[in-house]
PDB file of C-alpha atoms and ligand atoms in Angstrom:
ATOM      1  CA  MET R  18     103.566  96.884 134.955  1.00 96.00           C
ATOM      2  CA  ARG R  19     104.527  96.031 131.384  1.00 98.00           C
ATOM      3  CA  TYR R  20     102.207  97.539 128.809  1.00 98.00           C
ATOM      4  CA  LEU R  21     102.124  96.849 125.096  1.00 98.00           C
ATOM      5  CA  VAL R  22     101.865 100.250 123.390  1.00 98.00           C
ATOM      6  CA  LEU R  23     100.617 100.034 119.832  1.00 98.00           C
ATOM      7  CA  THR R  24      98.948 102.122 117.182  1.00 98.00           C
ATOM      8  CA  ASP R  25      97.668 102.195 113.610  1.00 98.00           C
ATOM      9  CA  ILE R  26      96.711  98.549 113.400  1.00 98.00           C
ATOM     10  CA  HIS R  27      94.354  99.413 110.540  1.00 98.00           C
ATOM     11  CA  GLY R  28      92.401  96.181 110.425  1.00 98.00           C
ATOM     12  CA  ASN R  29      95.511  94.046 109.899  1.00 98.00           C
ATOM     13  CA  LEU R  30      94.892  90.975 112.062  1.00 98.00           C
ATOM     14  CA  ALA R  31      97.957  89.010 110.897  1.00 98.00           C
ATOM     15  CA  ALA R  32     100.239  91.870 111.953  1.00 98.00           C
ATOM     16  CA  LEU R  33      98.439  92.241 115.281  1.00 98.00           C
ATOM     17  CA  GLN R  34      98.707  88.515 116.022  1.00 98.00           C
ATOM     18  CA  SER R  35     102.463  88.560 115.443  1.00 98.00           C
ATOM     19  CA  VAL R  36     102.852  91.583 117.711  1.00 98.00           C
ATOM     20  CA  LEU R  37     100.779  89.972 120.480  1.00 98.00           C
ATOM     21  CA  ALA R  38     102.922  86.829 120.342  1.00 98.00           C
ATOM     22  CA  ASP R  39     106.228  88.687 120.150  1.00 98.00           C
ATOM     23  CA  ALA R  40     105.457  91.179 122.925  1.00 98.00           C
ATOM     24  CA  GLN R  41     104.629  88.655 125.662  1.00 97.00           C
ATOM     25  CA  PRO R  42     104.571  88.972 128.589  1.00 97.00           C
ATOM     26  CA  PHE R  43     102.530  92.144 129.129  1.00 98.00           C
ATOM     27  CA  GLU R  44      99.736  93.097 131.532  1.00 98.00           C
ATOM     28  CA  GLY R  45      97.653  95.281 129.250  1.00 98.00           C
ATOM     29  CA  ILE R  46      97.445  97.113 125.937  1.00 98.00           C
ATOM     30  CA  TRP R  47      97.492 100.854 125.362  1.00 98.00           C
ATOM     31  CA  CYS R  48      96.291 101.601 121.834  1.00 98.00           C
ATOM     32  CA  LEU R  49      96.756 104.997 120.179  1.00 98.00           C
ATOM     33  CA  GLY R  50      93.987 104.691 117.606  1.00 98.00           C
ATOM     34  CA  ASP R  51      93.305 103.742 113.998  1.00 98.00           C
ATOM     35  CA  LEU R  52      92.213 100.255 114.901  1.00 98.00           C
ATOM     36  CA  VAL R  53      90.389 100.105 111.567  1.00 98.00           C
ATOM     37  CA  GLY R  54      90.626 101.561 108.048  1.00 96.00           C
ATOM     38  CA  TYR R  55      92.831 100.329 105.137  1.00 97.00           C
ATOM     39  CA  GLY R  56      92.941  96.672 106.215  1.00 98.00           C
ATOM     40  CA  PRO R  57      90.706  93.620 105.754  1.00 98.00           C
ATOM     41  CA  ASP R  58      89.856  92.653 109.365  1.00 98.00           C
ATOM     42  CA  PRO R  59      88.146  95.521 111.232  1.00 98.00           C
ATOM     43  CA  ASN R  60      85.895  93.315 113.386  1.00 98.00           C
ATOM     44  CA  GLU R  61      88.572  90.721 114.143  1.00 98.00           C
ATOM     45  CA  VAL R  62      91.095  93.373 115.231  1.00 98.00           C
ATOM     46  CA  ILE R  63      88.670  95.034 117.644  1.00 98.00           C
ATOM     47  CA  GLU R  64      87.566  91.695 119.083  1.00 98.00           C
ATOM     48  CA  ARG R  65      91.148  90.459 119.530  1.00 98.00           C
ATOM     49  CA  LEU R  66      92.237  93.649 121.293  1.00 98.00           C
ATOM     50  CA  ARG R  67      89.286  93.426 123.648  1.00 98.00           C
ATOM     51  CA  GLU R  68      90.484  90.042 124.912  1.00 98.00           C
ATOM     52  CA  PHE R  69      93.122  91.992 126.866  1.00 98.00           C
ATOM     53  CA  PRO R  70      92.911  94.747 129.487  1.00 98.00           C
ATOM     54  CA  LEU R  71      92.713  97.619 127.000  1.00 98.00           C
ATOM     55  CA  VAL R  72      92.937 101.391 127.031  1.00 98.00           C
ATOM     56  CA  SER R  73      92.419 102.982 123.629  1.00 98.00           C
ATOM     57  CA  VAL R  74      91.831 106.320 121.970  1.00 98.00           C
ATOM     58  CA  LEU R  75      90.259 107.051 118.583  1.00 98.00           C
ATOM     59  CA  GLY R  76      92.149 107.819 115.375  1.00 97.00           C
ATOM     60  CA  ASN R  77      91.109 109.702 112.255  1.00 97.00           C
ATOM     61  CA  HIS R  78      90.250 106.500 110.373  1.00 97.00           C
ATOM     62  CA  ASP R  79      88.134 105.311 113.296  1.00 98.00           C
ATOM     63  CA  TRP R  80      86.299 108.639 113.062  1.00 97.00           C
ATOM     64  CA  GLY R  81      85.850 108.094 109.350  1.00 97.00           C
ATOM     65  CA  VAL R  82      84.487 104.573 109.789  1.00 97.00           C
ATOM     66  CA  LEU R  83      82.091 105.870 112.450  1.00 97.00           C
ATOM     67  CA  GLY R  84      80.840 108.472 109.953  1.00 95.00           C
ATOM     68  CA  ARG R  85      81.918 111.430 112.082  1.00 94.00           C
ATOM     69  CA  VAL R  86      83.859 113.143 109.292  1.00 91.00           C
ATOM     70  CA  ASP R  87      83.265 113.818 105.613  1.00 90.00           C
ATOM     71  CA  PRO R  88      84.781 110.841 103.737  1.00 90.00           C
ATOM     72  CA  HIS R  89      86.073 113.216 101.039  1.00 91.00           C
ATOM     73  CA  ILE R  90      88.849 114.526 103.269  1.00 92.00           C
ATOM     74  CA  PHE R  91      90.470 111.089 102.794  1.00 94.00           C
ATOM     75  CA  ASN R  92      92.264 110.158  99.566  1.00 95.00           C
ATOM     76  CA  PRO R  93      90.264 107.863  97.229  1.00 96.00           C
ATOM     77  CA  ASP R  94      91.975 104.607  98.307  1.00 96.00           C
ATOM     78  CA  ALA R  95      91.657 105.379 102.011  1.00 96.00           C
ATOM     79  CA  ARG R  96      88.054 106.447 101.459  1.00 96.00           C
ATOM     80  CA  HIS R  97      87.212 103.254  99.600  1.00 96.00           C
ATOM     81  CA  ALA R  98      88.650 101.102 102.420  1.00 97.00           C
ATOM     82  CA  MET R  99      86.978 103.260 105.057  1.00 96.00           C
ATOM     83  CA  LEU R 100      83.521 103.032 103.517  1.00 96.00           C
ATOM     84  CA  TRP R 101      83.975  99.288 103.076  1.00 97.00           C
ATOM     85  CA  ALA R 102      84.878  98.933 106.794  1.00 97.00           C
ATOM     86  CA  ARG R 103      81.895 101.083 107.740  1.00 97.00           C
ATOM     87  CA  GLY R 104      79.612  98.575 106.022  1.00 97.00           C
ATOM     88  CA  GLU R 105      81.373  95.605 107.638  1.00 97.00           C
ATOM     89  CA  LEU R 106      81.548  96.771 111.222  1.00 98.00           C
ATOM     90  CA  GLU R 107      79.293  94.806 113.525  1.00 98.00           C
ATOM     91  CA  THR R 108      77.019  96.662 115.918  1.00 98.00           C
ATOM     92  CA  GLU R 109      78.881  95.737 119.087  1.00 98.00           C
ATOM     93  CA  ASN R 110      82.238  96.725 117.582  1.00 98.00           C
ATOM     94  CA  ARG R 111      80.824 100.009 116.316  1.00 98.00           C
ATOM     95  CA  ARG R 112      79.465 100.698 119.804  1.00 98.00           C
ATOM     96  CA  PHE R 113      82.860  99.970 121.320  1.00 98.00           C
ATOM     97  CA  LEU R 114      84.666 102.317 118.891  1.00 98.00           C
ATOM     98  CA  ALA R 115      82.077 105.041 119.376  1.00 98.00           C
ATOM     99  CA  GLY R 116      82.719 104.979 123.127  1.00 98.00           C
ATOM    100  CA  LEU R 117      86.460 105.645 122.868  1.00 98.00           C
ATOM    101  CA  PRO R 118      87.878 109.064 123.801  1.00 98.00           C
ATOM    102  CA  ALA R 119      90.051 111.273 121.557  1.00 96.00           C
ATOM    103  CA  GLY R 120      92.688 111.424 124.274  1.00 97.00           C
ATOM    104  CA  ILE R 121      93.274 109.999 127.738  1.00 98.00           C
ATOM    105  CA  GLU R 122      95.733 110.182 130.618  1.00 97.00           C
ATOM    106  CA  VAL R 123      96.581 106.864 132.227  1.00 97.00           C
ATOM    107  CA  GLU R 124      99.026 106.346 135.095  1.00 97.00           C
ATOM    108  CA  GLY R 125     100.472 109.779 134.331  1.00 96.00           C
ATOM    109  CA  TYR R 126     101.063 109.084 130.623  1.00 98.00           C
ATOM    110  CA  VAL R 127      99.144 110.923 127.898  1.00 98.00           C
ATOM    111  CA  LEU R 128      97.729 108.904 124.999  1.00 98.00           C
ATOM    112  CA  VAL R 129      96.475 110.583 121.816  1.00 98.00           C
ATOM    113  CA  HIS R 130      96.325 109.503 118.196  1.00 98.00           C
ATOM    114  CA  ALA R 131      97.868 112.486 116.411  1.00 97.00           C
ATOM    115  CA  SER R 132      99.066 115.255 118.739  1.00 96.00           C
ATOM    116  CA  LEU R 133      98.254 116.989 122.018  1.00 94.00           C
ATOM    117  CA  ARG R 134      96.696 120.065 120.469  1.00 94.00           C
ATOM    118  CA  GLU R 135      95.032 118.237 117.551  1.00 92.00           C
ATOM    119  CA  PRO R 136      94.343 114.724 118.892  1.00 93.00           C
ATOM    120  CA  ILE R 137      92.915 113.401 115.642  1.00 92.00           C
ATOM    121  CA  TRP R 138      94.570 115.195 112.736  1.00 91.00           C
ATOM    122  CA  GLU R 139      97.997 116.804 113.250  1.00 94.00           C
ATOM    123  CA  TYR R 140     100.991 114.983 111.715  1.00 95.00           C
ATOM    124  CA  LEU R 141     103.830 115.286 114.223  1.00 94.00           C
ATOM    125  CA  LEU R 142     106.871 114.974 111.993  1.00 93.00           C
ATOM    126  CA  ASP R 143     109.000 118.062 112.646  1.00 95.00           C
ATOM    127  CA  THR R 144     110.572 119.757 115.637  1.00 95.00           C
ATOM    128  CA  GLU R 145     108.534 122.957 115.276  1.00 94.00           C
ATOM    129  CA  SER R 146     105.167 121.236 115.618  1.00 95.00           C
ATOM    130  CA  ALA R 147     106.595 119.080 118.430  1.00 96.00           C
ATOM    131  CA  ARG R 148     107.746 122.245 120.263  1.00 95.00           C
ATOM    132  CA  LYS R 149     104.237 123.698 120.079  1.00 95.00           C
ATOM    133  CA  ASN R 150     102.846 120.490 121.521  1.00 96.00           C
ATOM    134  CA  PHE R 151     105.296 120.476 124.426  1.00 95.00           C
ATOM    135  CA  ALA R 152     104.131 124.028 125.165  1.00 93.00           C
ATOM    136  CA  PHE R 153     100.456 123.175 124.779  1.00 93.00           C
ATOM    137  CA  HIS R 154     100.185 120.598 127.569  1.00 87.00           C
ATOM    138  CA  ASP R 155     102.198 119.949 130.739  1.00 90.00           C
ATOM    139  CA  PHE R 156     102.897 116.236 130.256  1.00 95.00           C
ATOM    140  CA  GLN R 157     106.063 114.254 130.976  1.00 96.00           C
ATOM    141  CA  THR R 158     105.635 111.433 128.450  1.00 98.00           C
ATOM    142  CA  ALA R 159     103.036 111.418 125.677  1.00 98.00           C
ATOM    143  CA  PHE R 160     102.426 108.599 123.229  1.00 98.00           C
ATOM    144  CA  VAL R 161     101.211 109.368 119.688  1.00 98.00           C
ATOM    145  CA  GLY R 162     100.656 107.478 116.445  1.00 98.00           C
ATOM    146  CA  HIS R 163      99.147 108.692 113.152  1.00 98.00           C
ATOM    147  CA  THR R 164     102.324 109.183 111.063  1.00 98.00           C
ATOM    148  CA  HIS R 165     103.166 105.445 111.042  1.00 98.00           C
ATOM    149  CA  ILE R 166     106.799 106.387 111.686  1.00 98.00           C
ATOM    150  CA  PRO R 167     108.566 105.327 114.892  1.00 98.00           C
ATOM    151  CA  LEU R 168     110.185 108.427 116.391  1.00 97.00           C
ATOM    152  CA  ILE R 169     110.968 110.273 119.617  1.00 98.00           C
ATOM    153  CA  PHE R 170     110.791 114.008 120.243  1.00 98.00           C
ATOM    154  CA  GLU R 171     112.596 115.304 123.327  1.00 97.00           C
ATOM    155  CA  LEU R 172     112.269 118.798 124.782  1.00 96.00           C
ATOM    156  CA  VAL R 173     115.706 120.021 125.721  1.00 93.00           C
ATOM    157  CA  GLU R 174     115.588 122.378 128.706  1.00 84.00           C
ATOM    158  CA  PRO R 175     116.222 125.179 129.376  1.00 80.00           C
ATOM    159  CA  ALA R 176     116.480 126.340 125.774  1.00 77.00           C
ATOM    160  CA  LYS R 177     113.134 124.734 124.899  1.00 82.00           C
ATOM    161  CA  ASP R 178     114.662 123.231 121.803  1.00 92.00           C
ATOM    162  CA  VAL R 179     113.306 119.971 120.494  1.00 96.00           C
ATOM    163  CA  ARG R 180     115.510 117.195 119.242  1.00 96.00           C
ATOM    164  CA  VAL R 181     114.494 114.128 117.290  1.00 97.00           C
ATOM    165  CA  LEU R 182     115.794 110.754 118.426  1.00 97.00           C
ATOM    166  CA  GLN R 183     115.640 107.620 116.307  1.00 96.00           C
ATOM    167  CA  PRO R 184     114.518 104.406 117.985  1.00 97.00           C
ATOM    168  CA  ASP R 185     117.294 102.287 119.453  1.00 96.00           C
ATOM    169  CA  TRP R 186     115.607  98.959 118.675  1.00 97.00           C
ATOM    170  CA  ASN R 187     115.077  96.623 121.639  1.00 96.00           C
ATOM    171  CA  GLU R 188     117.036  98.922 123.967  1.00 97.00           C
ATOM    172  CA  PRO R 189     115.222 100.480 126.936  1.00 97.00           C
ATOM    173  CA  LEU R 190     114.880 104.260 126.709  1.00 98.00           C
ATOM    174  CA  GLN R 191     114.931 105.892 130.135  1.00 97.00           C
ATOM    175  CA  LEU R 192     111.906 108.171 130.622  1.00 97.00           C
ATOM    176  CA  ASP R 193     112.723 109.788 133.956  1.00 95.00           C
ATOM    177  CA  GLY R 194     113.729 113.427 134.172  1.00 92.00           C
ATOM    178  CA  ARG R 195     112.873 114.273 130.586  1.00 95.00           C
ATOM    179  CA  ARG R 196     109.909 115.321 128.479  1.00 96.00           C
ATOM    180  CA  LEU R 197     109.191 113.067 125.519  1.00 98.00           C
ATOM    181  CA  ILE R 198     106.685 112.492 122.748  1.00 98.00           C
ATOM    182  CA  ILE R 199     107.009 108.906 121.577  1.00 98.00           C
ATOM    183  CA  ASN R 200     105.563 107.289 118.450  1.00 98.00           C
ATOM    184  CA  PRO R 201     105.974 103.494 118.499  1.00 98.00           C
ATOM    185  CA  GLY R 202     105.310 103.180 114.733  1.00 98.00           C
ATOM    186  CA  SER R 203     102.480 101.329 113.020  1.00 98.00           C
ATOM    187  CA  VAL R 204     101.420  97.729 113.564  1.00 98.00           C
ATOM    188  CA  GLY R 205      99.408  97.298 110.395  1.00 98.00           C
ATOM    189  CA  GLN R 206     100.821  99.691 107.792  1.00 98.00           C
ATOM    190  CA  PRO R 207     104.413 100.818 108.542  1.00 98.00           C
ATOM    191  CA  ARG R 208     105.690 103.763 106.464  1.00 97.00           C
ATOM    192  CA  ASP R 209     109.355 104.014 107.463  1.00 97.00           C
ATOM    193  CA  GLY R 210     110.589 101.614 104.780  1.00 97.00           C
ATOM    194  CA  ASP R 211     110.508  98.570 107.062  1.00 98.00           C
ATOM    195  CA  PRO R 212     107.418  96.436 106.377  1.00 98.00           C
ATOM    196  CA  ARG R 213     107.604  94.597 109.713  1.00 98.00           C
ATOM    197  CA  ALA R 214     105.015  95.445 112.367  1.00 98.00           C
ATOM    198  CA  ALA R 215     106.162  98.020 114.930  1.00 98.00           C
ATOM    199  CA  TYR R 216     105.242  98.277 118.598  1.00 98.00           C
ATOM    200  CA  GLY R 217     106.585  99.386 121.955  1.00 98.00           C
ATOM    201  CA  ILE R 218     106.818  98.115 125.513  1.00 98.00           C
ATOM    202  CA  LEU R 219     106.380 100.493 128.426  1.00 98.00           C
ATOM    203  CA  ASP R 220     107.694  99.346 131.806  1.00 98.00           C
ATOM    204  CA  THR R 221     106.076 101.619 134.386  1.00 98.00           C
ATOM    205  CA  GLU R 222     108.275 100.376 137.249  1.00 97.00           C
ATOM    206  CA  ALA R 223     111.632 100.697 135.492  1.00 97.00           C
ATOM    207  CA  ARG R 224     110.247 103.830 133.755  1.00 98.00           C
ATOM    208  CA  THR R 225     111.536 102.679 130.384  1.00 98.00           C
ATOM    209  CA  PHE R 226     110.148 102.319 126.885  1.00 98.00           C
ATOM    210  CA  SER R 227     111.554 100.068 124.160  1.00 98.00           C
ATOM    211  CA  PHE R 228     110.820  99.912 120.420  1.00 98.00           C
ATOM    212  CA  HIS R 229     110.376  96.572 118.675  1.00 98.00           C
ATOM    213  CA  ARG R 230     109.765  95.102 115.202  1.00 98.00           C
ATOM    214  CA  VAL R 231     108.367  91.760 114.221  1.00 98.00           C
ATOM    215  CA  ALA R 232     107.870  90.154 110.815  1.00 98.00           C
ATOM    216  CA  TYR R 233     104.379  88.880 109.993  1.00 98.00           C
ATOM    217  CA  ALA R 234     102.715  87.022 107.127  1.00 98.00           C
ATOM    218  CA  ILE R 235     102.115  90.054 104.879  1.00 98.00           C
ATOM    219  CA  GLU R 236     100.819  87.782 102.099  1.00 98.00           C
ATOM    220  CA  ILE R 237      97.923  86.654 104.313  1.00 98.00           C
ATOM    221  CA  THR R 238      96.773  90.244 104.806  1.00 98.00           C
ATOM    222  CA  GLN R 239      97.265  90.965 101.095  1.00 98.00           C
ATOM    223  CA  GLU R 240      95.205  87.928 100.157  1.00 98.00           C
ATOM    224  CA  ARG R 241      92.386  88.983 102.478  1.00 98.00           C
ATOM    225  CA  MET R 242      92.467  92.483 100.995  1.00 98.00           C
ATOM    226  CA  ARG R 243      92.244  91.084  97.459  1.00 98.00           C
ATOM    227  CA  ALA R 244      89.299  88.884  98.448  1.00 98.00           C
ATOM    228  CA  ARG R 245      87.499  91.968  99.785  1.00 97.00           C
ATOM    229  CA  GLY R 246      88.229  94.072  96.708  1.00 97.00           C
ATOM    230  CA  LEU R 247      90.330  96.627  98.589  1.00 98.00           C
ATOM    231  CA  PRO R 248      92.528  98.985  96.487  1.00 98.00           C
ATOM    232  CA  GLN R 249      95.659  97.507  94.897  1.00 98.00           C
ATOM    233  CA  ARG R 250      97.858 100.407  96.041  1.00 97.00           C
ATOM    234  CA  LEU R 251      97.001  99.632  99.667  1.00 98.00           C
ATOM    235  CA  ILE R 252      97.810  95.954  99.074  1.00 98.00           C
ATOM    236  CA  ASP R 253     101.167  96.743  97.442  1.00 97.00           C
ATOM    237  CA  ARG R 254     102.396  99.240 100.031  1.00 97.00           C
ATOM    238  CA  LEU R 255     102.361  96.671 102.839  1.00 98.00           C
ATOM    239  CA  GLU R 256     105.370  94.823 101.450  1.00 97.00           C
ATOM    240  CA  ILE R 257     107.512  97.927 100.966  1.00 96.00           C
ATOM    241  CA  GLY R 258     106.563  99.601 104.228  1.00 97.00           C
ATOM    242  CA  ARG R 259     105.750 102.980 102.632  1.00 94.00           C
TER     243      ARG R 259
HETATM  244 ZN1   ZN N  27      96.869 105.528 110.727  1.00 59.40          ZN
END
């Protein structure tokens, strides 16, 4: 099966639409959370995702929009966008979000938003925190989001060292015989300096994963954000990918 693995869409429908078109063909979507927050289209993103066979976990912004955490742990811009999305979210979409788990194992792959030991909050950016996560849970391949930075951590046996691999764009990464934590990067708010939407394709028969980027109409999302009075800093960052 070919699965579209994506994360951190953040209510950016234009970015999601470009990813869905670019990633075809695929049999289902595995989403690593933060469907909403920051962006202008929380309802539309949830509804579009649900048109496909979908497995999804919750992210920290989803928690925020659901009112499960104190909004003041978010910075003022994120909080503004989160509270706006909370007011916008339609009942059925809220119910759908509220039913999502913090983590899930599907076909032997682990899906969490942030990390294995802290599924909602930990930023997995360095080898030391990755090492602790390899030790925490006996998985082969785990998929994470949250940092908005496409990246691979590999546990190197027997020394138990962790090395960081950069994505080899469009090239299949072999998953067999190794332990990996893979972040496909963000669909709706990339932060690695490349403003294009990021996503991955998992082929469960070939046992490969590939990283991809696709340009989308950033100005459409920016215009929708302006119309909804969302913070200027969040509008500006989309075009620099930071
Ligand atoms: Zn996020």
